[in-house]
Coordinates of C-alpha atoms in Angstrom, one line a residue:
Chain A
X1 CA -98.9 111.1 -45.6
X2 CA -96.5 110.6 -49.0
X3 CA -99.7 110.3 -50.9
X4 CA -101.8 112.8 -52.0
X5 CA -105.2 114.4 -50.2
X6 CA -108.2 115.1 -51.6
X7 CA -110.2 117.8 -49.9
X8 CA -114.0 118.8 -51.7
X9 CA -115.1 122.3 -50.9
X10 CA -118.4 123.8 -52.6
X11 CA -119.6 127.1 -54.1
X12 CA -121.3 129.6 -52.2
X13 CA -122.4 133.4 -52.6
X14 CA -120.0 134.1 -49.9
X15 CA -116.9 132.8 -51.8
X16 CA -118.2 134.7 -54.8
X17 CA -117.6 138.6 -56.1
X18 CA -119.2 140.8 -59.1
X19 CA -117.5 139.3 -61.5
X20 CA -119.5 136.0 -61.1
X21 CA -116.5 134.2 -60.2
X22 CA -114.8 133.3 -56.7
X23 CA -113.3 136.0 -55.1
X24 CA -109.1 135.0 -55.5
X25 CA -108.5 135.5 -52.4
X26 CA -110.7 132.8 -51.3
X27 CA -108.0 129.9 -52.6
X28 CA -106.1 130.6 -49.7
X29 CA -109.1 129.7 -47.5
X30 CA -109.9 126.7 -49.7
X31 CA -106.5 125.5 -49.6
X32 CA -106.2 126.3 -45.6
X33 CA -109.4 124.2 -45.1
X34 CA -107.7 121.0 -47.1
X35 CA -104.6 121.2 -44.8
X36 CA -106.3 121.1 -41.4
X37 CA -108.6 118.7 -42.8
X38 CA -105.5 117.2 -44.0
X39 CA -103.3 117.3 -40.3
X40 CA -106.6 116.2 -38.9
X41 CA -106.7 113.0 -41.0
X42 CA -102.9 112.3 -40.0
X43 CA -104.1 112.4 -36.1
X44 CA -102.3 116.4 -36.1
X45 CA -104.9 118.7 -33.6
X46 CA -103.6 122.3 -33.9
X47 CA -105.3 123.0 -30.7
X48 CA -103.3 119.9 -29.3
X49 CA -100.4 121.7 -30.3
X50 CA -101.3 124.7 -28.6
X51 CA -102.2 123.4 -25.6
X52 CA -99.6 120.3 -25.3
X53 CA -96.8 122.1 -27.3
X54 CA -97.0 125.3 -27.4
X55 CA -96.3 125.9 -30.7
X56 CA -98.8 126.8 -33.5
X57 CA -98.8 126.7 -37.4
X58 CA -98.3 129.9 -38.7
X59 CA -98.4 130.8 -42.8
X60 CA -94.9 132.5 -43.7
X61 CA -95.3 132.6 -47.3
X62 CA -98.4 132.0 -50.1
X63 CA -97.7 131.9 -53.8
X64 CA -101.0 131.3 -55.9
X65 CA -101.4 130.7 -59.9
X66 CA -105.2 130.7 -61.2
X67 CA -105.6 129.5 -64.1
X68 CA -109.6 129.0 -64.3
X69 CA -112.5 130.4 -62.8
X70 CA -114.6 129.0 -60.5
X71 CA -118.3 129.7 -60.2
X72 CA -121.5 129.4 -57.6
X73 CA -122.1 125.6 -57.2
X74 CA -119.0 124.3 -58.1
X75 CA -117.6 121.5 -56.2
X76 CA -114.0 122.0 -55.8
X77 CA -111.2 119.3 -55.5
X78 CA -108.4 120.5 -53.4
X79 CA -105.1 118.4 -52.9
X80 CA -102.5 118.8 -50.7
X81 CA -98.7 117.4 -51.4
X82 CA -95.9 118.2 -48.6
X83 CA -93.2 119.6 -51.0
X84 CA -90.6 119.5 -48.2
X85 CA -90.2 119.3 -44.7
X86 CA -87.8 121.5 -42.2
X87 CA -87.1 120.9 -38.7
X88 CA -89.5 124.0 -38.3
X89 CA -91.1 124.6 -41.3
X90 CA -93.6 122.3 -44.1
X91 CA -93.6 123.7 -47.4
X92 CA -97.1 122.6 -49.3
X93 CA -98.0 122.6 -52.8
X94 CA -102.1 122.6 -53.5
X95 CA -104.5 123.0 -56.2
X96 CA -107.4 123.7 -57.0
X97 CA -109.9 121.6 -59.5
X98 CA -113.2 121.5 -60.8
X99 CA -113.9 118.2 -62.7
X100 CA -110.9 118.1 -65.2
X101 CA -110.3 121.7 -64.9
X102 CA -107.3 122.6 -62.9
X103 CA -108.4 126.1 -61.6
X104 CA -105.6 127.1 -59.3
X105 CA -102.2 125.6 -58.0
X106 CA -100.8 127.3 -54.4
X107 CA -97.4 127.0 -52.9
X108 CA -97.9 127.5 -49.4
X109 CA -94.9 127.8 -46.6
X110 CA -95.6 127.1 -43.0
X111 CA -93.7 128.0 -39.9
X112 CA -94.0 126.7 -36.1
X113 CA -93.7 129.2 -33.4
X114 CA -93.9 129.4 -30.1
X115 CA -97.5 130.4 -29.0
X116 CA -95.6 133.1 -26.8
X117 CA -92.7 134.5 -28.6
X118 CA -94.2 133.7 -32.0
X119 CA -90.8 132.9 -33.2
X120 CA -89.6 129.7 -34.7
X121 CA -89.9 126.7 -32.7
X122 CA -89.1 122.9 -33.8
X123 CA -92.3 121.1 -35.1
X124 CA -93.2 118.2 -32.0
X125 CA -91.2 115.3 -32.4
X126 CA -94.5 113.5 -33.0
X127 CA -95.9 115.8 -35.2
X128 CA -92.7 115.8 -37.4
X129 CA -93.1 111.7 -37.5
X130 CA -96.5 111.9 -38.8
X131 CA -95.5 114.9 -41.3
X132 CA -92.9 112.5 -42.9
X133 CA -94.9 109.5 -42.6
Chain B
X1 CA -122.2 161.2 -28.4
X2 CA -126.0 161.7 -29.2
X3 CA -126.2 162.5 -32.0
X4 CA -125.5 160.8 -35.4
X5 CA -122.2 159.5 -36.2
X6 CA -120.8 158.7 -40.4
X7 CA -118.5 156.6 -41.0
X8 CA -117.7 156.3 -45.2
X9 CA -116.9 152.8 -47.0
X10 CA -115.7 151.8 -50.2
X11 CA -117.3 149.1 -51.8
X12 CA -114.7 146.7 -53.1
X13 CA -114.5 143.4 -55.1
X14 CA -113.9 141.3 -51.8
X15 CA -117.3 143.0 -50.7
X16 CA -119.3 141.5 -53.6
X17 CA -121.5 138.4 -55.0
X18 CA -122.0 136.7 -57.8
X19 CA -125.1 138.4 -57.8
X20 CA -123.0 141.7 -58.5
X21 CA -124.2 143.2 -55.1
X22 CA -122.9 143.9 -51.9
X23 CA -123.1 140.4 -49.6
X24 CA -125.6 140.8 -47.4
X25 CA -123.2 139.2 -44.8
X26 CA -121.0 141.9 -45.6
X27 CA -123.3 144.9 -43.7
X28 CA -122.6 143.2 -40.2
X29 CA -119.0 144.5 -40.9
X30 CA -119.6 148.1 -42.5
X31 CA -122.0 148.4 -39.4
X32 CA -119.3 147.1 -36.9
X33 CA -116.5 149.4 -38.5
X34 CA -118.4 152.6 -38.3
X35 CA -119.3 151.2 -34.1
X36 CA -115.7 151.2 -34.1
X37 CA -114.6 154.4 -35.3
X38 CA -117.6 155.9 -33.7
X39 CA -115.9 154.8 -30.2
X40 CA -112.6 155.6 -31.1
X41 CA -114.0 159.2 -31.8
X42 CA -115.4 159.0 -28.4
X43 CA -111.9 158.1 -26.7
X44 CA -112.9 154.7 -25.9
X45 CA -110.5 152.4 -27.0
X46 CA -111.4 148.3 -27.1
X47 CA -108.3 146.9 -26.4
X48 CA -107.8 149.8 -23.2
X49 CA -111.0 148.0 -22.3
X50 CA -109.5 144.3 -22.6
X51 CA -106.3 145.5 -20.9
X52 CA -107.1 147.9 -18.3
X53 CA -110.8 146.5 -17.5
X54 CA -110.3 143.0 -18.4
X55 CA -113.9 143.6 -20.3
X56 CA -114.9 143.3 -24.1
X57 CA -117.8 144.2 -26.3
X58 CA -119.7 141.3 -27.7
X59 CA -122.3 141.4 -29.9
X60 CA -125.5 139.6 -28.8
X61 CA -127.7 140.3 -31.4
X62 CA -128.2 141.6 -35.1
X63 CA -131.1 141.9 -37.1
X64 CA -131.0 143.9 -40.8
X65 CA -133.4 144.8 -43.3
X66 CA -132.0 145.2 -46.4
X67 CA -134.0 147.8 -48.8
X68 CA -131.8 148.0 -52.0
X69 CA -128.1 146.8 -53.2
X70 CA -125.2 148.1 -53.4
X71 CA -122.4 147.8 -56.4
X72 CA -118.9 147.4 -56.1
X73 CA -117.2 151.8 -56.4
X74 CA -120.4 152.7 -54.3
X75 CA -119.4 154.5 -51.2
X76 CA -121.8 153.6 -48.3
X77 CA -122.5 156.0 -45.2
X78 CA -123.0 154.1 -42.2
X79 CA -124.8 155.8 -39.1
X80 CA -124.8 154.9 -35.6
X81 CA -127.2 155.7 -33.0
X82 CA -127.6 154.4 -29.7
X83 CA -131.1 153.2 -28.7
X84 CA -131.0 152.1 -25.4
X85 CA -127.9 152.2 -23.0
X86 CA -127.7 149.8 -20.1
X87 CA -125.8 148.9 -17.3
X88 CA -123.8 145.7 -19.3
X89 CA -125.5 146.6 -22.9
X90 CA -125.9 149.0 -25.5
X91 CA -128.5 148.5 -28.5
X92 CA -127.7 150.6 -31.5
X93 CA -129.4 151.5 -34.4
X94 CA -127.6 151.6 -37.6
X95 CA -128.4 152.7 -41.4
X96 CA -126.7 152.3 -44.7
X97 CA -127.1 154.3 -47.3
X98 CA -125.6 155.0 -50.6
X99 CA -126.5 159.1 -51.5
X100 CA -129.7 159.2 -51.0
X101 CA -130.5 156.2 -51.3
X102 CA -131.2 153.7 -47.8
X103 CA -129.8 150.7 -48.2
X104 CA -130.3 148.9 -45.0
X105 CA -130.9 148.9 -41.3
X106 CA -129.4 147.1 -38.8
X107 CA -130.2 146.9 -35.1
X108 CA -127.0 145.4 -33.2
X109 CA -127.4 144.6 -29.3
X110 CA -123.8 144.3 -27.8
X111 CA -123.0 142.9 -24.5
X112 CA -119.9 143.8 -22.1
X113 CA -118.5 140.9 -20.7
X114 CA -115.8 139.7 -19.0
X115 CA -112.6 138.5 -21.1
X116 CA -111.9 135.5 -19.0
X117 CA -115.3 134.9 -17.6
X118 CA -117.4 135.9 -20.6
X119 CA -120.1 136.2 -18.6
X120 CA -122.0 139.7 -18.7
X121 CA -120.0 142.3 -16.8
X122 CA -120.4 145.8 -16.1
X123 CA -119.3 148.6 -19.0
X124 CA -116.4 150.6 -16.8
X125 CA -117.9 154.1 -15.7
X126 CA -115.5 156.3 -17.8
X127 CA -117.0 154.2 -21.1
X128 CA -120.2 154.4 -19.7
X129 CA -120.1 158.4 -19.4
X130 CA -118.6 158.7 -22.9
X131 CA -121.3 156.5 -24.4
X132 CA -124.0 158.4 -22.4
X133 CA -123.0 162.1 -23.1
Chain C
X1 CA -139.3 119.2 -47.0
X2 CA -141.4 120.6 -43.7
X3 CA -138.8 118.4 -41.3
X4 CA -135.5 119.5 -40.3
X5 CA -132.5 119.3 -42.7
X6 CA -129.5 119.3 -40.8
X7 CA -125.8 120.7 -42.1
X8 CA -122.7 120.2 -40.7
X9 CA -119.6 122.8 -41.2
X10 CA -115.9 122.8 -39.7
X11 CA -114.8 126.2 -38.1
X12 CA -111.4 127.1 -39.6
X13 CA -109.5 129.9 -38.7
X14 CA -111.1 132.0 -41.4
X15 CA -114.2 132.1 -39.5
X16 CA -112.7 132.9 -36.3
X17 CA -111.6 136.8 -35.0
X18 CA -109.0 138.1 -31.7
X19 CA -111.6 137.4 -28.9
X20 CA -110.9 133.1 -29.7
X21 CA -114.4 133.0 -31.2
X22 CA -116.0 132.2 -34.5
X23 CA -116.7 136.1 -36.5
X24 CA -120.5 136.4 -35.5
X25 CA -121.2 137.7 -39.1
X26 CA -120.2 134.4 -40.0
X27 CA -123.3 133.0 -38.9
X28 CA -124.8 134.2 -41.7
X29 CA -122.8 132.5 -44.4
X30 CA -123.2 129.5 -42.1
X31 CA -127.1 129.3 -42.5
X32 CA -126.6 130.3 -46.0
X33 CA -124.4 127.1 -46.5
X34 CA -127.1 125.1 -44.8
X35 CA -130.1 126.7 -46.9
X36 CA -128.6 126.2 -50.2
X37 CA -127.5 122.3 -49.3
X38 CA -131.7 121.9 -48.5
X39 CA -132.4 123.3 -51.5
X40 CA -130.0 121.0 -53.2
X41 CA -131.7 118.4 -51.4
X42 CA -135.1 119.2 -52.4
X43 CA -133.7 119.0 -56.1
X44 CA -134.2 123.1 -56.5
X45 CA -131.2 124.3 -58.1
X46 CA -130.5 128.4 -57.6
X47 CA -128.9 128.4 -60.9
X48 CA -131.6 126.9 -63.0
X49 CA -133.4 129.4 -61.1
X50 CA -131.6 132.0 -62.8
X51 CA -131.7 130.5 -66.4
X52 CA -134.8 128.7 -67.0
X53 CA -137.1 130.9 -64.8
X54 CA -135.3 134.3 -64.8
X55 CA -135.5 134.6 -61.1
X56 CA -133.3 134.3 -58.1
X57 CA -133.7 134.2 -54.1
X58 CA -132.4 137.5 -52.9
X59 CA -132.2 137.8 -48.8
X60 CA -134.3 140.8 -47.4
X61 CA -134.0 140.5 -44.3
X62 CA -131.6 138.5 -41.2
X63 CA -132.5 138.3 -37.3
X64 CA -129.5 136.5 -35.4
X65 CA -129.6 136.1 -31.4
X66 CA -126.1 134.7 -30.2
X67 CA -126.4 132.5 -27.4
X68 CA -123.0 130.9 -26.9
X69 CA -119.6 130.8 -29.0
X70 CA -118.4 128.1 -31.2
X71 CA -114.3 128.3 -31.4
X72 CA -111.8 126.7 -33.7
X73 CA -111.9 122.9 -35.0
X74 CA -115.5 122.9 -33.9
X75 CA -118.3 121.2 -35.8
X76 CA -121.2 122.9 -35.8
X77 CA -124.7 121.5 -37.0
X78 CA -127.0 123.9 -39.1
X79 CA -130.9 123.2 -38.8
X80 CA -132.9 124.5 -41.5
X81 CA -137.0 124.8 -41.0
X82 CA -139.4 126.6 -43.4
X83 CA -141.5 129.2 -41.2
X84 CA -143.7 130.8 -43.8
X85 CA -143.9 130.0 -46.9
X86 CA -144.8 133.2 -49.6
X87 CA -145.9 133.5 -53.1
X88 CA -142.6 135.3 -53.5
X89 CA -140.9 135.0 -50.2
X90 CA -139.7 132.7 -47.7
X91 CA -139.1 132.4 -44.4
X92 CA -136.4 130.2 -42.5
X93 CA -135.8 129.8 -38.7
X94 CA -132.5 128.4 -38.2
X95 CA -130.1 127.4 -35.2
X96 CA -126.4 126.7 -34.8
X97 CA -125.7 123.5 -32.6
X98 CA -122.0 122.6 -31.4
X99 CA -123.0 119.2 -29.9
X100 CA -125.9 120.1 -27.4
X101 CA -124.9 123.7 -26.7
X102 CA -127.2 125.9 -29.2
X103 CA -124.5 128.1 -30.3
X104 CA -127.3 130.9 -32.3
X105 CA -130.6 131.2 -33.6
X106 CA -131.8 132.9 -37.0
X107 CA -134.5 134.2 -38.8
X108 CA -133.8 134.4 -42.5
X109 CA -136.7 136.4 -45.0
X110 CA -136.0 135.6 -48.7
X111 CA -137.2 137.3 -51.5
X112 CA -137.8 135.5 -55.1
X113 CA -136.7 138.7 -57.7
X114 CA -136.5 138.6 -61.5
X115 CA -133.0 138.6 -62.4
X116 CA -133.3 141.8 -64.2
X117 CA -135.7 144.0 -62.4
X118 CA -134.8 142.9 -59.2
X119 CA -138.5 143.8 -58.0
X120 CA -140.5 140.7 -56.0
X121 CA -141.7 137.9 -58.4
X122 CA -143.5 134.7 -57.8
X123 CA -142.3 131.6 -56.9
X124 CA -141.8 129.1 -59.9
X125 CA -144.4 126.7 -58.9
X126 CA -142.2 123.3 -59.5
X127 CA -140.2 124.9 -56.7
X128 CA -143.1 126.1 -54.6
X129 CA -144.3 122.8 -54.6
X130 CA -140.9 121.6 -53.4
X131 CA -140.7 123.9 -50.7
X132 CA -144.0 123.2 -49.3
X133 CA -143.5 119.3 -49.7
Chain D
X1 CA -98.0 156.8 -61.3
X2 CA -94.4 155.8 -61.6
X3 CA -94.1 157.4 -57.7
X4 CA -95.2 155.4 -54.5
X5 CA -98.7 155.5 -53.6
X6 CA -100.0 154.9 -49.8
X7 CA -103.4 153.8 -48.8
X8 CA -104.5 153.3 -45.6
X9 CA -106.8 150.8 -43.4
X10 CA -107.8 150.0 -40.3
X11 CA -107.4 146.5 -38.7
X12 CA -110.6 145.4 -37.3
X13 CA -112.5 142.1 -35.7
X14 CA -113.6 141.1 -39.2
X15 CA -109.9 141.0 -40.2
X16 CA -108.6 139.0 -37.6
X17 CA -108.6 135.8 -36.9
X18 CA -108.5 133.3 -32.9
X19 CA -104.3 133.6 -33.4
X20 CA -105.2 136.9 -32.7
X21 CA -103.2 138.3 -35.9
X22 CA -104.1 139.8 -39.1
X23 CA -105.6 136.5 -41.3
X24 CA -103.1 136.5 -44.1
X25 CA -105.4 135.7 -47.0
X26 CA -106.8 139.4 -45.8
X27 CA -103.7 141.2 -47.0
X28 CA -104.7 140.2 -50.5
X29 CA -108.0 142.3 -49.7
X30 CA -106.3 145.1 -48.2
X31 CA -103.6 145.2 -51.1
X32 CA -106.5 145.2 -53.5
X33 CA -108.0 148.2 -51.6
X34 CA -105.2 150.0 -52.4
X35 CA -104.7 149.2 -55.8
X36 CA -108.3 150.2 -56.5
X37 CA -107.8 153.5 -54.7
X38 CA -104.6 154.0 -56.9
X39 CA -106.5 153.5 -60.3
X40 CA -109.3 155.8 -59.1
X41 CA -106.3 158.3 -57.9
X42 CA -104.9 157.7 -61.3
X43 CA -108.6 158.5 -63.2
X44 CA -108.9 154.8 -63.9
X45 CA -112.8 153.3 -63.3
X46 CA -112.8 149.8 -63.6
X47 CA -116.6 150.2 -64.6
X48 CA -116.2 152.3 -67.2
X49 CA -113.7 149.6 -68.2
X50 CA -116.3 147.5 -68.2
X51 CA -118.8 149.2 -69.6
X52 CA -117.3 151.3 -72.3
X53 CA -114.2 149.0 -73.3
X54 CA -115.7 145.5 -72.5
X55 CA -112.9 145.1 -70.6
X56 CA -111.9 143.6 -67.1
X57 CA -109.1 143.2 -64.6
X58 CA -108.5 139.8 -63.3
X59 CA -105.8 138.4 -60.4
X60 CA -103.7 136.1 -62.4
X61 CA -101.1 135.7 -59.9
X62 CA -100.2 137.1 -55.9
X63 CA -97.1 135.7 -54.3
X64 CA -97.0 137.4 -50.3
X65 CA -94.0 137.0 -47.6
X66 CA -95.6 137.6 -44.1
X67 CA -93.2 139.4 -41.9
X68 CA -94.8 140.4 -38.7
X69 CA -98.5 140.4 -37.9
X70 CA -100.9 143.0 -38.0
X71 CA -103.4 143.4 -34.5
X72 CA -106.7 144.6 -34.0
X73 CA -106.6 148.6 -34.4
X74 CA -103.5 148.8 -36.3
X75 CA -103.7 151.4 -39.0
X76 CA -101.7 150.1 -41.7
X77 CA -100.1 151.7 -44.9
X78 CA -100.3 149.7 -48.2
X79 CA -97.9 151.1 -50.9
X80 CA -98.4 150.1 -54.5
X81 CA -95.7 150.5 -57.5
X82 CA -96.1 149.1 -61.0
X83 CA -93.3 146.5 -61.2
X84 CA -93.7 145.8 -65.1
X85 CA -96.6 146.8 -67.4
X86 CA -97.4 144.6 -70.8
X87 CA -99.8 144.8 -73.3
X88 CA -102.4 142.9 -71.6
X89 CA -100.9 142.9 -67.8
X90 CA -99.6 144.8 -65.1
X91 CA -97.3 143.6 -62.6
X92 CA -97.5 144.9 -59.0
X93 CA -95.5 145.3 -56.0
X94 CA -97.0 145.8 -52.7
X95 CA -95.9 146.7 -49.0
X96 CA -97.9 146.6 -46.0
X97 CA -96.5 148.5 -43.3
X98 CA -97.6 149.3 -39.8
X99 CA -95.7 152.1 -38.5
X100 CA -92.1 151.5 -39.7
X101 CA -92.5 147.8 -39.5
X102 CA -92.9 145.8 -42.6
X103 CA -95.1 143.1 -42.1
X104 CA -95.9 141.7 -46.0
X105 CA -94.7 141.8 -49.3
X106 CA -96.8 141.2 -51.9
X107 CA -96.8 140.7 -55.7
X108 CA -99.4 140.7 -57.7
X109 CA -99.9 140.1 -61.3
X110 CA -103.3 141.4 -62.8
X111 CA -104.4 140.1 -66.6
X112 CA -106.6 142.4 -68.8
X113 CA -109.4 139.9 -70.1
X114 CA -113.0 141.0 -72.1
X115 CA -115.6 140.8 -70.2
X116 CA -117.6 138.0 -72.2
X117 CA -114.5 136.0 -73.5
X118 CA -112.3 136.1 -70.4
X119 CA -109.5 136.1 -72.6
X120 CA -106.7 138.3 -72.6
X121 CA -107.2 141.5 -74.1
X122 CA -105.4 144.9 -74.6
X123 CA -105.4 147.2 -72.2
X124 CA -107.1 150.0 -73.6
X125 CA -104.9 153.4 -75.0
X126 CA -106.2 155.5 -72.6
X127 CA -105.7 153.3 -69.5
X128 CA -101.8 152.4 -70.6
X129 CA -101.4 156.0 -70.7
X130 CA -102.2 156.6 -67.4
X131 CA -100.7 153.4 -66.1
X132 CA -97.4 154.1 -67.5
X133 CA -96.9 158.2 -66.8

């Protein structure tokens, strides 16, 4: 999972505001759907986790930069890049593009916990191997 | 709890389109929060319900008519009004409205079930007088 | 266009709330997603709507019975069928499948507006003729 | 506006998602609530920036730390403090706290841009003035 991930998102009203743009806020979603699809794509199930683990992804930390704006109808290109790996943690580094536009770049930081205490718990042995595949 | 309850929202960025209005969408949740408050002001608490009942509110049904738009800085009354009260059910009748202008009406059917089951449970007596009075 | 379009969408855990469940507003931007891909499909774009004909598709009204609850990771099918068909309206009936459990059923009136006056205007007739193909 | 200023929401269903937590890209919503609700305190309408200045506020940048999550029902207090102020920015820092636990940090970075060029743009006299008392 080295390599990068490319996850296409489109434009609706919903992910829109008054100012004819999408809402900021909305990256996060965007960037949230190109990781599952990403774990999903590397044979990760969160609800496999949950239920076999009991352990769950949680997000500790966001940063995001926009740079562009993106508007209704737009198809989005989202990447995802593991920018490093702890024995309980995956850091993530995202954007955001539209065409040759980059629109948005997110750093996004990632915690396991225990489904029960919610406090940190080491990442499955077999999830861990697929993360640093 | 009879007659009409207000509850006041602020229309917001996050609560627009890039049509400059409110989302359409976006009424299901000004509805819901005034249902909220309006059983919080009648001592019913939904997660004394979960807990002590081991019953929730679900919503079953919603169907809106949307008469004019709102723009982001408007502030929105919401009313609530039960229509019909039965024995696992409540129906309520809702309006938006911007001064004097309506904006919208909403009829929302909500069912009690049961948190584990979900199946359609009885609402506890003690809810059941509040929402009645 | 007068058979069945079908739409596929992921639940994430943006569309999901406390009780487990997908949001049941969310519906609504669920069949909105579907609607605009058939429209895509049937080569009407919203946004030369807007530009070349000075009108857009507004939604007056939403009727949504929930039958069953879709959860995380689940991938739900949106059908899209024309009901009526307006000189200035639509009207789409619309379901939510997860596999062969109908998950919720809608009834979605749309208004064609002039962009500026917002008030009810006619159809552009090369989309008319699309939606009535 | 150099002193703290509180706002306050409520936590409900539409704000939570199946972990059974606040969603985190929803503190971005609720920090702009209050930021909103500070300018409006401060005598700052961001549509008579539009309007009368050609002027906008646009999210450059938000950076959050997630502490501790937020439940269904919670009333939480969002603070908001002017970090830094520039010509054409403004540089927030934002709490949200429920009871006397901290549950996220945020900073925010907002750009002044005109509304037809998006680019940046002073922030007009009168605005500064009451930004920076």
């Amino acid at each position: 999972m080295a390599k990068e991930f490319n996850w296409f998102v489109r434009v609706y009203y919903e992910d829109t505001d008054a100012g004819g743009i999408v809402f900021y806020a909305n990256y996060l979603k965007f960037f949230e759907r190109a990781r599952t699809e990403w774990l999903r794509a590397a044979g990760i199930s969160q609800q496999i986790m949950t239920t076999q683990h009991q352990v769950m992804f949680v997000v500790k930390g966001t940063a995001v930069e926009y740079h562009a704006p993106a508007r209704l109808d737009d198809e989005l290109k989202l990447t995802v890049v593991v920018e490093r790996l702890g024995r309980a943690s995956v850091q993530f580094v995202q954007e955001a593009w539209c065409g040759d536009r980059l629109l948005a770049t997110g750093t996004i930081k990632v915690g396991c916990v225990g489904t029960a205490s919610v406090r940190p718990s080491a990442i499955p042995a077999e999830v861990l191997a697929k993360l640093s595949e």
